[in-house]
């Protein structure tokens, strides 16, 4: 595990606020990896952007009586605010419509591939709506996926993850007015993927990715890699820099590839990319091919961390259909610790999982009863029996030796769950909960030592403080707000590495600050 590290989270579309499903996917998980690696002393850059030019933005505007720019600005600001409230930060957030040089670089990238012959013109059927007098692509069109038959939007199917040409959708219809579309020939620019087949296969063989994504790549390869339309007739997005196509815009998923390059100055390390499975084809097939065509020397992603769909009451979270629990509302109600705790315990890794609004209340109650309950008892003991200072006695005895060994084994597993090679935040949360549960049991059992004339209760308190100091480091990637508060109470540095050295007794007579409320899961108004 060597740095520097570059971590990316797929840019969200500002056609609505972030919902809990988004946070359960790439955004909070990427922050966990950043925090762990930063604590290890590595230089880490966590980046993302806003996907302003997705066609879902102007479609939302048509429904709400707003201009596309108004939609993008309103929800772009809300998305960045939600990241901040969820204790997540990015450096930078690329903004396509306002960052200087963005449009010029995307056009230069496109023109380079056009000049090299990687992009070619093709005339093929594209759906047209007579009522709206509009070409239909991506968010403007829906129909049956030509590969799996599921209801699909244009350009890519969320269900099976495979691309389409819009014109090959079954029974396409206009999303705006609902009428059946008719097919008309339209000349667009295409990227044939077949010339990259061997290089892509070699790249996939050496890249960490989950089996579901690998299966998608191999199925596409076995079926013959398609040609992908990289321009669409539209007035929303980056103008195509090619004569004869002035009325078209660069396909937004093509645009995202140079957008990623703008997130990190050269030289760029191989990134670790976080995204949902419905974005899998773009990140694992399209983008690597684009980077190969643009600059064969570019470092391609070393790993893909992929989440499946998070469902809400049995149905997929959806911004466009307004089937969601908005992140801003959930954060305002329960705070960052509780929301982060729950979405990691229920993270849709390798399978779809389901969210119910009451789940956040259960998570808050768990942190309050188990985690804060133990810390409250421990801090009260220190205040009442040790004058608010760490005992002079060192942890000792058979029970401590058992606890010490179990906690160290859990820490070793926790490091694996946090590290890029075995990243698994679900496992990390389970291990943190196990460490706390062991400390809870130890504290209850050792409390009886106070009744013995020669009891070792002070040594047991010292041992629990050592576990608490470890927790302040070990929990910070997952629950940064509470972990920093705990570090402050114990008088230890926040942001320490998650390793065995964090399990050290506090110095004798070391002052312990009294808690002024809940440590973990504190309500937002009291943060």
mmCIF file of C-alpha atoms in Angstrom, residues 16-22 310-313 315-327 329-330 355 357:
data_model
loop_
_atom_site.group_PDB
_atom_site.id
_atom_site.type_symbol
_atom_site.label_atom_id
_atom_site.label_comp_id
_atom_site.label_asym_id
_atom_site.label_seq_id
_atom_site.Cartn_x
_atom_site.Cartn_y
_atom_site.Cartn_z
ATOM 1 C CA UNK A 16 -32.432 17.054 -7.534
ATOM 2 C CA UNK A 17 -30.945 16.821 -4.073
ATOM 3 C CA UNK A 18 -28.774 13.950 -2.922
ATOM 4 C CA UNK A 19 -30.800 11.165 -1.334
ATOM 5 C CA UNK A 20 -29.816 8.554 1.224
ATOM 6 C CA UNK A 21 -29.211 6.048 -1.591
ATOM 7 C CA UNK A 22 -26.500 8.298 -3.027
ATOM 8 C CA UNK A 310 -30.108 0.853 -2.522
ATOM 9 C CA UNK A 311 -33.861 0.418 -2.415
ATOM 10 C CA UNK A 312 -36.420 2.462 -0.500
ATOM 11 C CA UNK A 313 -39.363 0.442 0.791
ATOM 12 C CA UNK A 315 -38.297 0.248 -4.846
ATOM 13 C CA UNK A 316 -35.127 1.805 -6.250
ATOM 14 C CA UNK A 317 -34.218 5.241 -4.909
ATOM 15 C CA UNK A 318 -34.849 7.661 -7.773
ATOM 16 C CA UNK A 319 -34.201 11.398 -7.959
ATOM 17 C CA UNK A 320 -36.082 11.867 -11.233
ATOM 18 C CA UNK A 321 -39.163 10.004 -9.948
ATOM 19 C CA UNK A 322 -38.925 11.655 -6.511
ATOM 20 C CA UNK A 323 -38.892 8.298 -4.729
ATOM 21 C CA UNK A 324 -36.337 9.210 -2.101
ATOM 22 C CA UNK A 325 -35.453 10.191 1.437
ATOM 23 C CA UNK A 326 -33.423 13.339 0.924
ATOM 24 C CA UNK A 327 -30.001 13.446 2.534
ATOM 25 C CA UNK A 329 -33.667 16.028 5.670
ATOM 26 C CA UNK A 330 -32.149 12.866 7.143
ATOM 27 C CA UNK A 355 -33.903 1.156 3.450
ATOM 28 C CA UNK A 357 -37.129 5.484 7.276
#
